[in-house]
PDB file of C-alpha atoms and ligand atoms in Angstrom:
ATOM      1  CA  MET A   1     118.190 142.133 111.497  1.00 91.00           C
ATOM      2  CA  ILE A   2     117.209 145.384 110.102  1.00 96.00           C
ATOM      3  CA  LEU A   3     114.539 145.450 112.608  1.00 97.00           C
ATOM      4  CA  ASP A   4     116.582 145.314 115.262  1.00 97.00           C
ATOM      5  CA  ASN A   5     118.807 147.969 113.722  1.00 98.00           C
ATOM      6  CA  ILE A   6     115.560 150.470 113.357  1.00 98.00           C
ATOM      7  CA  LYS A   7     114.932 149.277 117.050  1.00 98.00           C
ATOM      8  CA  ILE A   8     118.570 150.643 118.254  1.00 98.00           C
ATOM      9  CA  VAL A   9     118.393 153.728 116.329  1.00 98.00           C
ATOM     10  CA  GLU A  10     114.903 154.711 117.268  1.00 98.00           C
ATOM     11  CA  ASN A  11     116.043 153.728 120.846  1.00 98.00           C
ATOM     12  CA  ASP A  12     119.125 155.978 120.441  1.00 98.00           C
ATOM     13  CA  ILE A  13     117.069 158.786 118.895  1.00 98.00           C
ATOM     14  CA  LYS A  14     114.775 158.746 122.045  1.00 98.00           C
ATOM     15  CA  ASN A  15     117.452 158.753 124.479  1.00 98.00           C
ATOM     16  CA  ALA A  16     119.137 161.833 122.732  1.00 98.00           C
ATOM     17  CA  CYS A  17     115.874 163.586 122.881  1.00 98.00           C
ATOM     18  CA  GLU A  18     115.616 162.554 126.538  1.00 98.00           C
ATOM     19  CA  ARG A  19     118.614 164.245 127.029  1.00 98.00           C
ATOM     20  CA  VAL A  20     117.588 168.138 125.857  1.00 98.00           C
ATOM     21  CA  ASN A  21     113.812 167.579 126.884  1.00 98.00           C
ATOM     22  CA  ARG A  22     112.755 167.132 123.121  1.00 98.00           C
ATOM     23  CA  ALA A  23     110.384 165.111 121.616  1.00 98.00           C
ATOM     24  CA  PRO A  24     111.283 162.128 119.476  1.00 98.00           C
ATOM     25  CA  LYS A  25     108.013 162.489 117.003  1.00 98.00           C
ATOM     26  CA  ASP A  26     109.701 165.636 116.027  1.00 98.00           C
ATOM     27  CA  ILE A  27     112.636 163.807 114.734  1.00 98.00           C
ATOM     28  CA  THR A  28     112.275 162.370 111.171  1.00 98.00           C
ATOM     29  CA  LEU A  29     114.483 159.435 110.423  1.00 98.00           C
ATOM     30  CA  ILE A  30     115.631 158.835 106.861  1.00 98.00           C
ATOM     31  CA  ALA A  31     116.670 155.550 106.162  1.00 98.00           C
ATOM     32  CA  VAL A  32     120.053 155.856 103.772  1.00 98.00           C
ATOM     33  CA  THR A  33     119.266 153.568 101.163  1.00 98.00           C
ATOM     34  CA  LYS A  34     122.106 153.939  98.870  1.00 97.00           C
ATOM     35  CA  THR A  35     123.949 150.539  97.647  1.00 96.00           C
ATOM     36  CA  ILE A  36     121.145 148.979  99.402  1.00 97.00           C
ATOM     37  CA  GLU A  37     119.226 146.699  97.065  1.00 96.00           C
ATOM     38  CA  ALA A  38     115.376 146.978  96.486  1.00 98.00           C
ATOM     39  CA  GLU A  39     114.497 143.672  98.596  1.00 97.00           C
ATOM     40  CA  ARG A  40     116.519 144.986 101.549  1.00 97.00           C
ATOM     41  CA  ILE A  41     114.807 148.681 101.294  1.00 98.00           C
ATOM     42  CA  ASN A  42     111.592 146.900 101.255  1.00 98.00           C
ATOM     43  CA  GLU A  43     111.922 145.212 104.218  1.00 98.00           C
ATOM     44  CA  ALA A  44     113.013 148.513 106.176  1.00 98.00           C
ATOM     45  CA  LEU A  45     110.023 149.747 105.377  1.00 98.00           C
ATOM     46  CA  LYS A  46     108.004 146.839 106.336  1.00 98.00           C
ATOM     47  CA  SER A  47     109.683 147.427 109.876  1.00 97.00           C
ATOM     48  CA  GLY A  48     108.498 150.858 109.875  1.00 97.00           C
ATOM     49  CA  ILE A  49     110.867 153.287 107.884  1.00 98.00           C
ATOM     50  CA  GLU A  50     108.400 156.127 105.935  1.00 98.00           C
ATOM     51  CA  ASN A  51     111.329 158.145 104.673  1.00 98.00           C
ATOM     52  CA  ILE A  52     114.255 156.802 102.668  1.00 98.00           C
ATOM     53  CA  GLY A  53     117.591 158.844 100.992  1.00 98.00           C
ATOM     54  CA  GLU A  54     119.349 157.951  97.650  1.00 98.00           C
ATOM     55  CA  ASN A  55     122.222 160.344  96.985  1.00 97.00           C
ATOM     56  CA  LYS A  56     122.591 158.618  93.491  1.00 98.00           C
ATOM     57  CA  VAL A  57     119.849 159.910  90.757  1.00 98.00           C
ATOM     58  CA  GLN A  58     120.865 156.587  89.204  1.00 98.00           C
ATOM     59  CA  GLU A  59     119.992 154.688  91.931  1.00 97.00           C
ATOM     60  CA  ILE A  60     116.573 156.292  92.106  1.00 98.00           C
ATOM     61  CA  MET A  61     115.814 155.349  88.846  1.00 98.00           C
ATOM     62  CA  GLU A  62     116.968 151.803  89.015  1.00 98.00           C
ATOM     63  CA  LYS A  63     115.251 151.297  92.346  1.00 98.00           C
ATOM     64  CA  TYR A  64     111.913 153.250  91.648  1.00 98.00           C
ATOM     65  CA  ASP A  65     109.754 150.662  90.312  1.00 98.00           C
ATOM     66  CA  LYS A  66     110.458 148.113  92.791  1.00 98.00           C
ATOM     67  CA  ILE A  67     109.897 149.702  96.030  1.00 98.00           C
ATOM     68  CA  GLU A  68     106.750 148.779  98.072  1.00 95.00           C
ATOM     69  CA  TYR A  69     104.972 150.635 100.552  1.00 94.00           C
ATOM     70  CA  LYS A  70     105.039 154.380  99.424  1.00 96.00           C
ATOM     71  CA  PRO A  71     107.754 155.764 101.024  1.00 98.00           C
ATOM     72  CA  SER A  72     108.911 159.817 100.986  1.00 98.00           C
ATOM     73  CA  TRP A  73     112.065 159.804  99.026  1.00 98.00           C
ATOM     74  CA  HIS A  74     115.010 162.312  99.704  1.00 98.00           C
ATOM     75  CA  LEU A  75     117.543 163.026  97.338  1.00 98.00           C
ATOM     76  CA  ILE A  76     120.475 163.577  99.816  1.00 98.00           C
ATOM     77  CA  GLY A  77     123.605 163.620  96.968  1.00 98.00           C
ATOM     78  CA  HIS A  78     124.934 165.980  95.351  1.00 97.00           C
ATOM     79  CA  LEU A  79     122.411 166.763  92.150  1.00 98.00           C
ATOM     80  CA  GLN A  80     123.998 167.693  88.599  1.00 98.00           C
ATOM     81  CA  THR A  81     121.835 170.123  86.727  1.00 98.00           C
ATOM     82  CA  ASN A  82     121.496 167.758  83.590  1.00 98.00           C
ATOM     83  CA  LYS A  83     119.641 165.153  85.972  1.00 98.00           C
ATOM     84  CA  VAL A  84     117.421 166.955  87.598  1.00 98.00           C
ATOM     85  CA  LYS A  85     115.154 166.060  85.078  1.00 98.00           C
ATOM     86  CA  TYR A  86     114.831 162.600  85.732  1.00 98.00           C
ATOM     87  CA  ILE A  87     113.545 163.067  89.173  1.00 98.00           C
ATOM     88  CA  ILE A  88     111.606 166.068  89.249  1.00 98.00           C
ATOM     89  CA  ASP A  89     108.675 163.817  89.892  1.00 98.00           C
ATOM     90  CA  LYS A  90     109.928 161.196  92.238  1.00 98.00           C
ATOM     91  CA  VAL A  91     111.482 163.141  95.007  1.00 98.00           C
ATOM     92  CA  ASP A  92     109.324 164.377  97.914  1.00 98.00           C
ATOM     93  CA  LEU A  93     112.430 166.287  99.574  1.00 98.00           C
ATOM     94  CA  ILE A  94     115.528 167.460  97.692  1.00 98.00           C
ATOM     95  CA  HIS A  95     118.549 168.108 100.466  1.00 98.00           C
ATOM     96  CA  SER A  96     121.622 169.317  98.199  1.00 98.00           C
ATOM     97  CA  LEU A  97     120.551 172.744  96.557  1.00 98.00           C
ATOM     98  CA  ASP A  98     123.432 174.740  96.616  1.00 97.00           C
ATOM     99  CA  SER A  99     124.179 176.532  93.419  1.00 97.00           C
ATOM    100  CA  LEU A 100     122.046 179.106  91.653  1.00 98.00           C
ATOM    101  CA  LYS A 101     122.520 177.296  88.436  1.00 98.00           C
ATOM    102  CA  LEU A 102     120.736 173.996  90.127  1.00 98.00           C
ATOM    103  CA  ALA A 103     117.736 175.998  91.389  1.00 98.00           C
ATOM    104  CA  LYS A 104     116.985 177.427  88.213  1.00 98.00           C
ATOM    105  CA  GLU A 105     117.136 173.765  86.381  1.00 98.00           C
ATOM    106  CA  ILE A 106     114.606 172.433  89.578  1.00 98.00           C
ATOM    107  CA  ASP A 107     112.537 175.408  89.336  1.00 98.00           C
ATOM    108  CA  LYS A 108     112.170 174.814  85.270  1.00 98.00           C
ATOM    109  CA  ARG A 109     111.345 171.546  85.607  1.00 98.00           C
ATOM    110  CA  ALA A 110     109.114 171.930  88.338  1.00 98.00           C
ATOM    111  CA  GLY A 111     107.151 174.214  86.512  1.00 98.00           C
ATOM    112  CA  LYS A 112     106.818 171.849  83.635  1.00 98.00           C
ATOM    113  CA  ILE A 113     105.186 169.320  85.588  1.00 98.00           C
ATOM    114  CA  ASN A 114     103.382 171.966  87.768  1.00 98.00           C
ATOM    115  CA  ARG A 115     104.869 171.064  91.168  1.00 98.00           C
ATOM    116  CA  VAL A 116     106.337 173.112  93.780  1.00 98.00           C
ATOM    117  CA  ILE A 117     109.222 171.172  94.880  1.00 98.00           C
ATOM    118  CA  ASP A 118     110.816 171.381  98.638  1.00 98.00           C
ATOM    119  CA  VAL A 119     114.237 171.827  98.989  1.00 98.00           C
ATOM    120  CA  LEU A 120     117.176 172.189 101.574  1.00 98.00           C
ATOM    121  CA  ILE A 121     120.008 174.373 101.080  1.00 98.00           C
ATOM    122  CA  GLN A 122     122.963 172.292 102.070  1.00 98.00           C
ATOM    123  CA  ILE A 123     125.723 174.536 103.705  1.00 98.00           C
ATOM    124  CA  ASN A 124     129.216 173.099 104.041  1.00 97.00           C
ATOM    125  CA  ILE A 125     129.528 174.461 107.511  1.00 97.00           C
ATOM    126  CA  ALA A 126     133.149 173.287 107.791  1.00 96.00           C
ATOM    127  CA  ASP A 127     134.257 174.870 104.893  1.00 93.00           C
ATOM    128  CA  GLU A 128     135.834 171.528 103.369  1.00 93.00           C
ATOM    129  CA  ASN A 129     137.428 171.757 100.293  1.00 91.00           C
ATOM    130  CA  THR A 130     135.987 168.357  99.166  1.00 89.00           C
ATOM    131  CA  LYS A 131     132.168 168.746  99.987  1.00 91.00           C
ATOM    132  CA  PHE A 132     129.638 170.552  98.125  1.00 94.00           C
ATOM    133  CA  GLY A 133     127.091 173.211  99.713  1.00 96.00           C
ATOM    134  CA  LEU A 134     127.066 176.907 100.175  1.00 97.00           C
ATOM    135  CA  SER A 135     129.304 178.759 102.640  1.00 96.00           C
ATOM    136  CA  TYR A 136     127.127 180.046 105.206  1.00 94.00           C
ATOM    137  CA  LYS A 137     128.556 183.482 104.673  1.00 95.00           C
ATOM    138  CA  GLU A 138     126.765 183.319 101.101  1.00 96.00           C
ATOM    139  CA  LEU A 139     123.692 182.236 102.597  1.00 96.00           C
ATOM    140  CA  ASP A 140     121.741 185.733 102.864  1.00 95.00           C
ATOM    141  CA  ASP A 141     121.728 186.449  99.368  1.00 97.00           C
ATOM    142  CA  PHE A 142     121.373 182.900  98.002  1.00 97.00           C
ATOM    143  CA  ILE A 143     117.995 183.075  99.756  1.00 97.00           C
ATOM    144  CA  ILE A 144     117.072 186.444  98.451  1.00 96.00           C
ATOM    145  CA  GLU A 145     117.393 184.913  95.131  1.00 97.00           C
ATOM    146  CA  VAL A 146     115.809 181.776  95.788  1.00 97.00           C
ATOM    147  CA  SER A 147     113.226 183.057  97.080  1.00 96.00           C
ATOM    148  CA  ALA A 148     112.148 184.199  93.624  1.00 96.00           C
ATOM    149  CA  PHE A 149     111.605 181.171  92.213  1.00 97.00           C
ATOM    150  CA  GLU A 150     108.084 180.109  91.677  1.00 97.00           C
ATOM    151  CA  ASN A 151     108.288 176.401  91.778  1.00 98.00           C
ATOM    152  CA  ILE A 152     110.816 175.579  95.074  1.00 98.00           C
ATOM    153  CA  ARG A 153     109.907 176.091  98.341  1.00 98.00           C
ATOM    154  CA  VAL A 154     112.831 175.994 100.892  1.00 98.00           C
ATOM    155  CA  GLN A 155     112.002 173.803 103.886  1.00 98.00           C
ATOM    156  CA  GLY A 156     115.232 174.120 105.543  1.00 98.00           C
ATOM    157  CA  LEU A 157     118.829 173.459 105.731  1.00 98.00           C
ATOM    158  CA  MET A 158     121.015 170.463 105.198  1.00 98.00           C
ATOM    159  CA  ALA A 159     124.627 170.034 106.234  1.00 98.00           C
ATOM    160  CA  ILE A 160     127.369 167.228 105.864  1.00 95.00           C
ATOM    161  CA  VAL A 161     130.436 167.443 108.669  1.00 95.00           C
ATOM    162  CA  PRO A 162     133.635 166.340 108.612  1.00 95.00           C
ATOM    163  CA  TYR A 163     133.865 162.499 109.634  1.00 93.00           C
ATOM    164  CA  VAL A 164     135.884 162.053 112.871  1.00 93.00           C
ATOM    165  CA  THR A 165     136.330 159.050 115.149  1.00 94.00           C
ATOM    166  CA  ASN A 166     135.108 161.090 118.214  1.00 96.00           C
ATOM    167  CA  PRO A 167     131.840 162.606 117.258  1.00 96.00           C
ATOM    168  CA  GLU A 168     132.097 165.358 120.134  1.00 97.00           C
ATOM    169  CA  GLU A 169     134.680 166.977 117.609  1.00 97.00           C
ATOM    170  CA  VAL A 170     131.549 168.243 115.404  1.00 97.00           C
ATOM    171  CA  ARG A 171     129.774 169.434 118.071  1.00 98.00           C
ATOM    172  CA  PRO A 172     130.421 172.767 117.296  1.00 98.00           C
ATOM    173  CA  TYR A 173     129.256 172.518 113.848  1.00 98.00           C
ATOM    174  CA  PHE A 174     126.096 171.234 114.937  1.00 98.00           C
ATOM    175  CA  ARG A 175     125.478 174.095 116.831  1.00 98.00           C
ATOM    176  CA  LYS A 176     126.761 176.860 114.290  1.00 98.00           C
ATOM    177  CA  MET A 177     124.280 174.887 112.332  1.00 98.00           C
ATOM    178  CA  LYS A 178     121.141 175.419 114.458  1.00 98.00           C
ATOM    179  CA  GLU A 179     122.268 179.111 115.206  1.00 98.00           C
ATOM    180  CA  ILE A 180     121.988 179.927 111.493  1.00 98.00           C
ATOM    181  CA  PHE A 181     118.843 177.798 110.769  1.00 98.00           C
ATOM    182  CA  ASP A 182     117.223 179.929 113.929  1.00 98.00           C
ATOM    183  CA  GLY A 183     118.260 183.107 112.587  1.00 96.00           C
ATOM    184  CA  LEU A 184     116.284 182.786 109.421  1.00 96.00           C
ATOM    185  CA  GLU A 185     113.511 181.610 111.353  1.00 93.00           C
ATOM    186  CA  ASP A 186     111.602 184.925 110.949  1.00 89.00           C
ATOM    187  CA  SER A 187     112.383 184.971 106.957  1.00 87.00           C
ATOM    188  CA  PRO A 188     110.283 187.656 105.074  1.00 90.00           C
ATOM    189  CA  TYR A 189     110.099 185.463 102.298  1.00 92.00           C
ATOM    190  CA  GLU A 190     106.987 183.298 101.777  1.00 91.00           C
ATOM    191  CA  LYS A 191     109.388 180.417 100.230  1.00 93.00           C
ATOM    192  CA  ILE A 192     111.579 180.379 102.652  1.00 96.00           C
ATOM    193  CA  ASN A 193     110.728 178.291 105.925  1.00 97.00           C
ATOM    194  CA  MET A 194     112.589 176.954 108.040  1.00 98.00           C
ATOM    195  CA  LYS A 195     110.955 173.582 109.264  1.00 98.00           C
ATOM    196  CA  TYR A 196     113.905 171.015 108.580  1.00 98.00           C
ATOM    197  CA  LEU A 197     117.638 170.706 109.972  1.00 98.00           C
ATOM    198  CA  SER A 198     118.709 167.577 108.141  1.00 98.00           C
ATOM    199  CA  MET A 199     121.990 166.963 109.902  1.00 98.00           C
ATOM    200  CA  GLY A 200     123.540 163.801 111.643  1.00 98.00           C
ATOM    201  CA  MET A 201     124.677 160.296 110.507  1.00 98.00           C
ATOM    202  CA  THR A 202     125.440 156.944 112.079  1.00 98.00           C
ATOM    203  CA  ASN A 203     128.390 158.185 113.306  1.00 96.00           C
ATOM    204  CA  ASP A 204     126.889 161.599 114.817  1.00 98.00           C
ATOM    205  CA  TYR A 205     123.337 161.628 114.869  1.00 98.00           C
ATOM    206  CA  GLN A 206     123.062 161.867 118.829  1.00 98.00           C
ATOM    207  CA  ILE A 207     124.857 164.826 118.942  1.00 98.00           C
ATOM    208  CA  ALA A 208     123.254 166.278 116.370  1.00 98.00           C
ATOM    209  CA  ILE A 209     119.599 165.825 117.781  1.00 98.00           C
ATOM    210  CA  GLU A 210     121.295 166.866 120.978  1.00 98.00           C
ATOM    211  CA  GLU A 211     122.212 170.433 119.037  1.00 98.00           C
ATOM    212  CA  GLY A 212     118.789 170.755 117.643  1.00 98.00           C
ATOM    213  CA  SER A 213     118.669 168.488 114.238  1.00 98.00           C
ATOM    214  CA  ASN A 214     115.391 167.042 113.210  1.00 98.00           C
ATOM    215  CA  MET A 215     116.188 165.456 110.792  1.00 98.00           C
ATOM    216  CA  VAL A 216     118.450 162.296 110.534  1.00 98.00           C
ATOM    217  CA  ARG A 217     120.274 160.390 107.806  1.00 98.00           C
ATOM    218  CA  ILE A 218     121.029 156.976 108.742  1.00 98.00           C
ATOM    219  CA  GLY A 219     122.324 154.276 106.425  1.00 98.00           C
ATOM    220  CA  THR A 220     125.159 152.030 108.214  1.00 97.00           C
ATOM    221  CA  GLY A 221     122.990 151.769 111.776  1.00 98.00           C
ATOM    222  CA  ILE A 222     120.057 150.744 110.004  1.00 98.00           C
ATOM    223  CA  PHE A 223     121.721 148.158 107.165  1.00 98.00           C
ATOM    224  CA  GLY A 224     125.414 147.789 108.132  1.00 96.00           C
ATOM    225  CA  GLU A 225     128.385 148.092 106.011  1.00 92.00           C
ATOM    226  CA  ARG A 226     127.816 149.444 103.035  1.00 90.00           C
ATOM    227  CA  TYR A 227     129.556 147.423 100.124  1.00 83.00           C
ATOM    228  CA  TYR A 228     129.989 149.483  96.781  1.00 74.00           C
ATOM    229  CA  SER A 229     129.929 146.828  93.996  1.00 63.00           C
ATOM    230  CA  ILE A 230     128.457 149.092  91.622  1.00 51.00           C
TER     231      ILE A 230
HETATM  232  C1  PLP B 301     125.634 158.028 102.879  1.00 52.35           C
HETATM  233  C2  PLP B 301     125.359 159.433 103.452  1.00 52.35           C
HETATM  234  C3  PLP B 301     124.653 159.331 104.713  1.00 52.35           C
HETATM  235  C4  PLP B 301     124.241 157.927 105.527  1.00 52.35           C
HETATM  236  O1  PLP B 301     125.815 157.468 106.295  1.00 52.35           O
HETATM  237  P1  PLP B 301     126.063 156.565 107.449  1.00 52.35           P
HETATM  238  O2  PLP B 301     126.938 157.123 108.066  1.00 52.35           O
HETATM  239  O3  PLP B 301     126.357 155.407 106.912  1.00 52.35           O
HETATM  240  O4  PLP B 301     124.942 156.573 108.464  1.00 52.35           O
HETATM  241  C5  PLP B 301     124.220 160.615 105.584  1.00 52.35           C
HETATM  242  N1  PLP B 301     123.953 161.951 104.453  1.00 52.35           N
HETATM  243  C6  PLP B 301     124.682 161.388 103.369  1.00 52.35           C
HETATM  244  C7  PLP B 301     124.709 162.918 102.372  1.00 52.35           C
HETATM  245  C8  PLP B 301     125.217 160.584 102.581  1.00 52.35           C
HETATM  246  O5  PLP B 301     125.446 160.231 101.661  1.00 52.35           O
END
């Protein structure tokens, strides 16, 4: 079943790309594995998934040693400063950089293990009270400050848009994100690159791709409904 779902998602990615003349190979598919047990994650990896995304440090810790096939690990949820130390040697990309305080801690912990870690800056593009992320208005100042950290390399932006029944409604947010992303392309800072634009989940990834996303985070579409037992 997981394999079938992956095929459906990959096909939808291909179709979305065709509609706007993009190449499917330019889209990174992240299977979001929160609440999913290691065995089923391994099944997804066996079926060709190469990137997995977790939103909680605790879950990464619990599953890390049970995962086979050496995927890239993405931290996609809010990261508390006091938990950076647990994942700094485990994740390949942190999608949720949202404060200077967090940047400081990530820089410090990465430095301790001689690592330059890749991060995305999370933007609260719809200015929702319930969501983490910087306002895009704060972004320019934030980038100047983050560019000074030696052990952090910004590789792009991430956004979570409001959940709506009709995903067409969130198209303007994706479009706005792409504009911001493109506007930062010629950054003068060596450690600021705009390589990844992480946006789009099960409900809206096809629209996100049409609007320029190159990294989609799909949970339900691959594993089915989540059950929160923990
Ligand atoms: C859970 C989650 C997803 C995936 O959500 P689905 O709707 O199941 O695809 C994507 N991004 C983040 C940050 C998440 O927490």
